[in-house]
PDB file of C-alpha atoms in Angstrom:
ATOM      1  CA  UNK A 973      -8.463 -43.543 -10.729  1.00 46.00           C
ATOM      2  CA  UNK A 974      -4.963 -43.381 -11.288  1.00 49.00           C
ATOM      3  CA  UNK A 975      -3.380 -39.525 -12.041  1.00 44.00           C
ATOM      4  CA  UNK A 976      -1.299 -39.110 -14.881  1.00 47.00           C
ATOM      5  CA  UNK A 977       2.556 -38.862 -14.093  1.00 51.00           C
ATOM      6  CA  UNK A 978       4.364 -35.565 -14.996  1.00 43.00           C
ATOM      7  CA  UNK A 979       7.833 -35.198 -15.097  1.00 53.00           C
ATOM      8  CA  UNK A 980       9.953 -34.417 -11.989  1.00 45.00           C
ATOM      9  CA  UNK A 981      10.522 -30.896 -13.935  1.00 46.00           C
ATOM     10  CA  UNK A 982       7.295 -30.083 -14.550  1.00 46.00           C
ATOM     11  CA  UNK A 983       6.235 -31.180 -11.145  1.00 45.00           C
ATOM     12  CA  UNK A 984       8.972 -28.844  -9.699  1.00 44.00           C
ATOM     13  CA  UNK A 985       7.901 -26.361 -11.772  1.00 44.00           C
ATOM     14  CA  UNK A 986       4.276 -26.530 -11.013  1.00 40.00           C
ATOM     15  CA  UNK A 987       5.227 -26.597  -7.052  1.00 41.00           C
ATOM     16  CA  UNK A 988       7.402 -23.373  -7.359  1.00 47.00           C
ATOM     17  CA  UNK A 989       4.874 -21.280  -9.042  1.00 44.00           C
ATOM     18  CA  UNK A 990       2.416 -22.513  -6.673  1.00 41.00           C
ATOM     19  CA  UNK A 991       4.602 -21.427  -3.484  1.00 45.00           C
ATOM     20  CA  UNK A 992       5.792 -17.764  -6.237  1.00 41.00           C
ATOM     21  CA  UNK A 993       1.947 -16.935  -6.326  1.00 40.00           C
ATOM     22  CA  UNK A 994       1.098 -17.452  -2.754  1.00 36.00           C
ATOM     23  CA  UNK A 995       4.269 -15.475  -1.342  1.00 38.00           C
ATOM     24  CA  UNK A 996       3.297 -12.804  -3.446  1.00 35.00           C
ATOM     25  CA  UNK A 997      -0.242 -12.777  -2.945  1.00 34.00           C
ATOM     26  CA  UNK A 998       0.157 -12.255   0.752  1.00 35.00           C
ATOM     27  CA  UNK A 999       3.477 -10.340   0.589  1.00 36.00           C
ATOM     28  CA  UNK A1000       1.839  -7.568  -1.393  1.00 38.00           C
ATOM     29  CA  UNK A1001      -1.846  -7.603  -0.230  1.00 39.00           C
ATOM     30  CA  UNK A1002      -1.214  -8.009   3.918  1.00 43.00           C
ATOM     31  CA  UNK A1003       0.566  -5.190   5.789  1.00 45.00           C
ATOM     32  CA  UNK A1004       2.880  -6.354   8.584  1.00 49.00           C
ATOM     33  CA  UNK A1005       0.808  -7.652  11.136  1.00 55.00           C
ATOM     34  CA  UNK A1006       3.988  -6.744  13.424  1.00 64.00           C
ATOM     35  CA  UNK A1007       4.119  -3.106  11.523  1.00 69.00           C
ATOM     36  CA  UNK A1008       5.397   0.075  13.952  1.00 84.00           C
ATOM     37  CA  UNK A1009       3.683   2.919  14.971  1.00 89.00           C
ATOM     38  CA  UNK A1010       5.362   5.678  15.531  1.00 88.00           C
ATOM     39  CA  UNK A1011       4.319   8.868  17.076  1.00 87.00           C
ATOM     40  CA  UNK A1012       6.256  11.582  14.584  1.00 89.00           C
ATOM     41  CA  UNK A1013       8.059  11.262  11.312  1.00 90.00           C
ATOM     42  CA  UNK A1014      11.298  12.261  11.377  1.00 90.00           C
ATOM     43  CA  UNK A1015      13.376   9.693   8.641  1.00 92.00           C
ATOM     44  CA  UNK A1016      13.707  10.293   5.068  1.00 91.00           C
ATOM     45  CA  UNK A1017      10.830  10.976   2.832  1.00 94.00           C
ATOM     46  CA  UNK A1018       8.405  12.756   6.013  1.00 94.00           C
ATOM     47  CA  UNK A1019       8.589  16.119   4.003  1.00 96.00           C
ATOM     48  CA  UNK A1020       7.656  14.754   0.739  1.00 97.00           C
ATOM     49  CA  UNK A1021       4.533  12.818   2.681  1.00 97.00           C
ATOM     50  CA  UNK A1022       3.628  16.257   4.118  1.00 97.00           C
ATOM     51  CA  UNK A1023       3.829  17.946   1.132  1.00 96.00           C
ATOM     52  CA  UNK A1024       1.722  15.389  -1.032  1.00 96.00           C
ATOM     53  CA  UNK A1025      -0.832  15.641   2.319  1.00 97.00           C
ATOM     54  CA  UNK A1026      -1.267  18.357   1.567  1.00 97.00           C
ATOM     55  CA  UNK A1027      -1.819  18.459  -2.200  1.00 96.00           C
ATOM     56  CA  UNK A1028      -4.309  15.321  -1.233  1.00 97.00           C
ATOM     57  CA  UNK A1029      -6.085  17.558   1.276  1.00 96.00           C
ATOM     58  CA  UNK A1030      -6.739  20.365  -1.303  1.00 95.00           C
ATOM     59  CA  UNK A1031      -7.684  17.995  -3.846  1.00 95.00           C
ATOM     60  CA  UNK A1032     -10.681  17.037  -0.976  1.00 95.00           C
ATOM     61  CA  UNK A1033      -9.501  13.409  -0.176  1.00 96.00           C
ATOM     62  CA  UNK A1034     -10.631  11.404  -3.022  1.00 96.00           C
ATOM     63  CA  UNK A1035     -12.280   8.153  -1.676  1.00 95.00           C
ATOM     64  CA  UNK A1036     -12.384   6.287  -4.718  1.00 94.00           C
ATOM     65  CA  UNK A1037      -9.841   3.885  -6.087  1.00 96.00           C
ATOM     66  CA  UNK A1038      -7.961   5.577  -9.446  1.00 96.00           C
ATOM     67  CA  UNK A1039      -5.414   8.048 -11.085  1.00 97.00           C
ATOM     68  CA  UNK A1040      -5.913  11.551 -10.690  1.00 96.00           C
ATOM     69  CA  UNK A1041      -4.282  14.598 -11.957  1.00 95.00           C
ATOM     70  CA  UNK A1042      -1.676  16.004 -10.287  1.00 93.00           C
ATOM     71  CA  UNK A1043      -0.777  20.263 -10.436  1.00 88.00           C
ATOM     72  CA  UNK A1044       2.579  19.315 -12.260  1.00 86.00           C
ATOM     73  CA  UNK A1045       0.955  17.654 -15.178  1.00 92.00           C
ATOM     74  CA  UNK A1046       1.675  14.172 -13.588  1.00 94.00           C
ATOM     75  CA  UNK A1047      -0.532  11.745 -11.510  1.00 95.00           C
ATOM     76  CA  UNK A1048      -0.930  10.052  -7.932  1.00 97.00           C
ATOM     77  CA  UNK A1049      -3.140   7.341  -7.376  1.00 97.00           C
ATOM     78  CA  UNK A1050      -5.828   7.542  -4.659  1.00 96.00           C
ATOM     79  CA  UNK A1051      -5.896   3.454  -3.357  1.00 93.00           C
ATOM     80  CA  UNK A1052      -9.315   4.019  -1.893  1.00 95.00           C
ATOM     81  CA  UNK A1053     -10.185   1.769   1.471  1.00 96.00           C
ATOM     82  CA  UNK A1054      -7.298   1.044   3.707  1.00 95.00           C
ATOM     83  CA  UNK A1055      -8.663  -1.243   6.034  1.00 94.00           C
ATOM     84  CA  UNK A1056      -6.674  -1.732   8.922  1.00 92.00           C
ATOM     85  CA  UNK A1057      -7.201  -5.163   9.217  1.00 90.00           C
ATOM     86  CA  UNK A1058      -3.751  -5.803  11.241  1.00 87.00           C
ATOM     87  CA  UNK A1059      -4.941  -2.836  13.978  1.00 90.00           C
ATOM     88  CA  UNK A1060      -2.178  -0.934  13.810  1.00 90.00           C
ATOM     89  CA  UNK A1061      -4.106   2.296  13.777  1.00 92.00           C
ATOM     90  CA  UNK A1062      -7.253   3.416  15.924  1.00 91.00           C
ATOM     91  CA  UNK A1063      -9.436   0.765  15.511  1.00 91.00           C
ATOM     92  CA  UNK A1064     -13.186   1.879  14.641  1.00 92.00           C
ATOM     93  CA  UNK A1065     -12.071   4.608  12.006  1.00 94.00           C
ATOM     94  CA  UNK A1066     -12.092   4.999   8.429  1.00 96.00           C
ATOM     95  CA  UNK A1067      -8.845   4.933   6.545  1.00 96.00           C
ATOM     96  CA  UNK A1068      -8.187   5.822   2.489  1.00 97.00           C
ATOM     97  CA  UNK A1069      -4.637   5.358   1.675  1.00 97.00           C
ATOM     98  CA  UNK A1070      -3.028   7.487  -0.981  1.00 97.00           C
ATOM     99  CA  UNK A1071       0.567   7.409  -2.729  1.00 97.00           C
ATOM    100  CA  UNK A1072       3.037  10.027  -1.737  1.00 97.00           C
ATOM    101  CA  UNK A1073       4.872  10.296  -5.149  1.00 96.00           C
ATOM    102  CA  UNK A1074       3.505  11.436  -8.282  1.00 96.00           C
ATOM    103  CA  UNK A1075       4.579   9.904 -11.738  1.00 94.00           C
ATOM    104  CA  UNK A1076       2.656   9.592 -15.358  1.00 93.00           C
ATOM    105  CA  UNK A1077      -0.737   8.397 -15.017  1.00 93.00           C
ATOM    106  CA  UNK A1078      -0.407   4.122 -15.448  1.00 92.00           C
ATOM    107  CA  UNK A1079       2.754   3.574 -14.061  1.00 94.00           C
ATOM    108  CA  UNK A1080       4.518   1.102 -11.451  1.00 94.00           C
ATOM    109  CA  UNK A1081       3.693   2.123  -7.941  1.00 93.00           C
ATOM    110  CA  UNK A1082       6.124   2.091  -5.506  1.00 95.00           C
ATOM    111  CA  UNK A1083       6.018   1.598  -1.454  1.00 95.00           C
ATOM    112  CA  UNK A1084       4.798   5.078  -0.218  1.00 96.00           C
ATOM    113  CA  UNK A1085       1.879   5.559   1.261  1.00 97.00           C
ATOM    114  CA  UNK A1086       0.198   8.075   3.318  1.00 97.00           C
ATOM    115  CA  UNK A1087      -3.311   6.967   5.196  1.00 97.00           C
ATOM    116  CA  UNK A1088      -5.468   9.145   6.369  1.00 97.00           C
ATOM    117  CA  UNK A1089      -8.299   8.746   9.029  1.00 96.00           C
ATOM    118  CA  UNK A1090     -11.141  10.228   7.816  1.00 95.00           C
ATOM    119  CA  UNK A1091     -12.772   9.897  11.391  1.00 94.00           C
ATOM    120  CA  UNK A1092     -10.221  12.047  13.171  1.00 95.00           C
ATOM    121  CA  UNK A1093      -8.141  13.789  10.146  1.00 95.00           C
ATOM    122  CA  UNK A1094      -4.754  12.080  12.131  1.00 95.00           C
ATOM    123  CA  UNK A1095      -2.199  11.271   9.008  1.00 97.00           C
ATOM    124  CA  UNK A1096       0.481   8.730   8.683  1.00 96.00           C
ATOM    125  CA  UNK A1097       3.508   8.326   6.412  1.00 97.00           C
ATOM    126  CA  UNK A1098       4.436   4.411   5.572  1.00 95.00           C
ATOM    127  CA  UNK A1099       7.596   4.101   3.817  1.00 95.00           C
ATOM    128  CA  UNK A1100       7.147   0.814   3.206  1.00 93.00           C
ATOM    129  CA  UNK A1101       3.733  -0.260   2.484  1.00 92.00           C
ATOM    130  CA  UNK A1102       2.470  -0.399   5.217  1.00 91.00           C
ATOM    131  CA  UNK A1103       5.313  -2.113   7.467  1.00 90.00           C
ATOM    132  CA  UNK A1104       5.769   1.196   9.849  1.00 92.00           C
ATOM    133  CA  UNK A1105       3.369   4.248  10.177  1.00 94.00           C
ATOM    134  CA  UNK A1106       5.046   7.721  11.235  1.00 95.00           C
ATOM    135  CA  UNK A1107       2.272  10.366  12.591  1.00 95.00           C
ATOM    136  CA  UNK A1108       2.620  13.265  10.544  1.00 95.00           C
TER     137      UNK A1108
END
């Protein structure tokens, strides 16, 4: 059976959204699988991480996936699961991954992350989703 013949535009067009969807698939669900570990956190942004620890920590952890309110009237968003499939931290333990920046409840996420092993209470601060971890 023969297939139909498309256009060399729409063929090129069909093979770059292809290639788009896969980059971006992996580029945004796969951490580094070559991702630092560092022992302290001493670069921009370590503070902040602390400080939204420790907002996370008095709001008990939450270990589901979802918005929640955040003292100054904004939000954070609790990712739920971070599974440490690349090892970079302990292996064996429990992770839940939380953003470090609050903004209105809905909106674009950025890059920063803070996991936390529930196993062990040990904290990290990733910068950039989950390329480097800094101990806090």
């Amino acid at each position: 059976m023969r297939r139909p013949h498309l256009p060399w535009a729409k063929r090129s067009a069909v093979l770059i959204a292809a290639i788009a969807s896969v980059l971006s698939v992996s580029a945004v669900n796969s951490p580094a699988a070559n991702a630092a570990v560092y022992s302290s956190c001493s670069i921009d942004g370590c503070s902040d991480a602390a400080s939204a620890n420790s907002t996370w920590s008095d709001l008990g952890y939450p270990t589901t996936r979802g918005w929640v309110d955040w003292p100054n009237g904004q939000c954070s968003y609790a990712g739920g699961e971070y599974y440490n499939n690349d090892g970079q931290l302990p292996s064996g333990d429990t992770f839940y991954e939380y953003d470090v920046y609050p903004r209105t409840c809905g909106a674009h996420r950025d890059a920063y992350r803070i996991v936390v092993d529930s196993d062990t209470g040990a904290v990290w601060y990733s910068p950039d989703h989950y390329s480097d971890f800094y101990q806090l």
